[in-house]
Amino acid sequence: MSENGLRFGGGGRRRITREELVELLKARYEAADQVRRGVCLLAAGQYEPAEAAFARAMEHGSTEASLPSYLAACLIGRDRPDAAAGQFAAAVEKDSSATASRVRHALALWAAGKPEEAIHSLREGLRQKPECAEFHFQLGLLLASLDRYDEAELRFTQAVNIDQDHTEALANLALCCGVRNAPAEAVPFLRRAHAVRPHDARIGLLLSQAVKAAREQGHAIRVRTDMPRDRDWDDSHGIEELSRVIEAEPDFVDAFLSIPVGEVDERVFAMLLETLEAALERQPEHAELHFHCGRVLARIGRHQDAIGAAERAVAINPTFTRALIELAKLYQQTDRRADATTRLKEAIDAGAEYADVYYLLGNLHLEQGQVTQAREAYKHALVLNDHYGAALQALETLPVS
């Protein structure tokens, strides 16, 4: 509930606050800066400072290539601390293929404390599909977790032979080399992984550590590095991920829109609009998504489009009080005061009996020269909240009837 009584949103869920969201955004940019710094230091042969830079980036969770992917991962994990566990489990949940089903089954057996049955399930999968890189990779992970590194290394090698860009298999293959105290052998695998995912701080950190350890063993090693490409604003996969999060929890948009102008890069809101539009393609009759889309359009200055989005929300749900109030504000901003007044009255009839709403209604009446109606609206606001200073001041400045 706002200071003067305007209640927004549903109940029960703990929402992300503006401060938390701003911290996430700042952490994202700080991590990206540290990754770029780490890459430069690594290229210059300054391995310990590079390692430190990648470690600082890791503190901010820098593994995602784009801002929408990063935000989706953060928002999913807020109320599910285990959401990041299992590098493949989240992806296969959305995959109905036989491969994904087999991996889900194996992971479920593992989680149930049946490691040998989980391993057997993946071996059976490989018997049926011997060229499946994911089966080899997942089996390698399970074997490595049981300290069976020799076969784990063979499985990771097979995964990489089948899929040369399988970064997780490359990274885990390098870790197996580390177990054998062979950092020089690990470097080429990590270099390949880094070429695919130069934005990934974890891979950068492992590469720095491997090069440093190899040089300490007397190997003359230098590596060519790749600077991460800025994909923050051009990532259809990340937009899709974030759109599904916001589709499930539209109230996340409130935190974005509460950020003051100038506090974050305004391109964040263009990205947010694209995310909402992606969600609306799947659910065109979702009133709340249309409402939030309108608010974002208004934030970036597209007021007529914002009105259209808010009107669609109200057409779908005529008693959607937040959308009615937003539509009234947009009408007021575009000199449609009579329409704005109508929408506020509809909001009140739908249950928005709040001081804020009556104050806005009083302002609209006053702008149309309707002093008596304005006085009644301000008085009603003060009945609901007798400490509402703006309504009290407005009432005191009205001419005596």
Short mmCIF file of C-alpha atoms in Angstrom, two decimals, residues 130-133 136 157-164:
data_model
loop_
_atom_site.label_atom_id
_atom_site.label_comp_id
_atom_site.label_asym_id
_atom_site.label_seq_id
_atom_site.Cartn_x
_atom_site.Cartn_y
_atom_site.Cartn_z
CA PRO A 130 26.32 -43.46 -28.50
CA GLU A 131 26.85 -40.12 -30.29
CA CYS A 132 24.88 -38.04 -27.78
CA ALA A 133 27.30 -35.46 -26.34
CA HIS A 136 28.59 -38.36 -22.21
CA THR A 157 36.60 -36.09 -24.11
CA GLN A 158 33.88 -37.94 -25.99
CA ALA A 159 31.43 -35.08 -25.42
CA VAL A 160 33.94 -32.59 -26.84
CA ASN A 161 34.73 -34.84 -29.81
CA ILE A 162 31.02 -34.91 -30.66
CA ASP A 163 30.33 -31.23 -29.87
CA GLN A 164 33.46 -29.10 -30.17
#
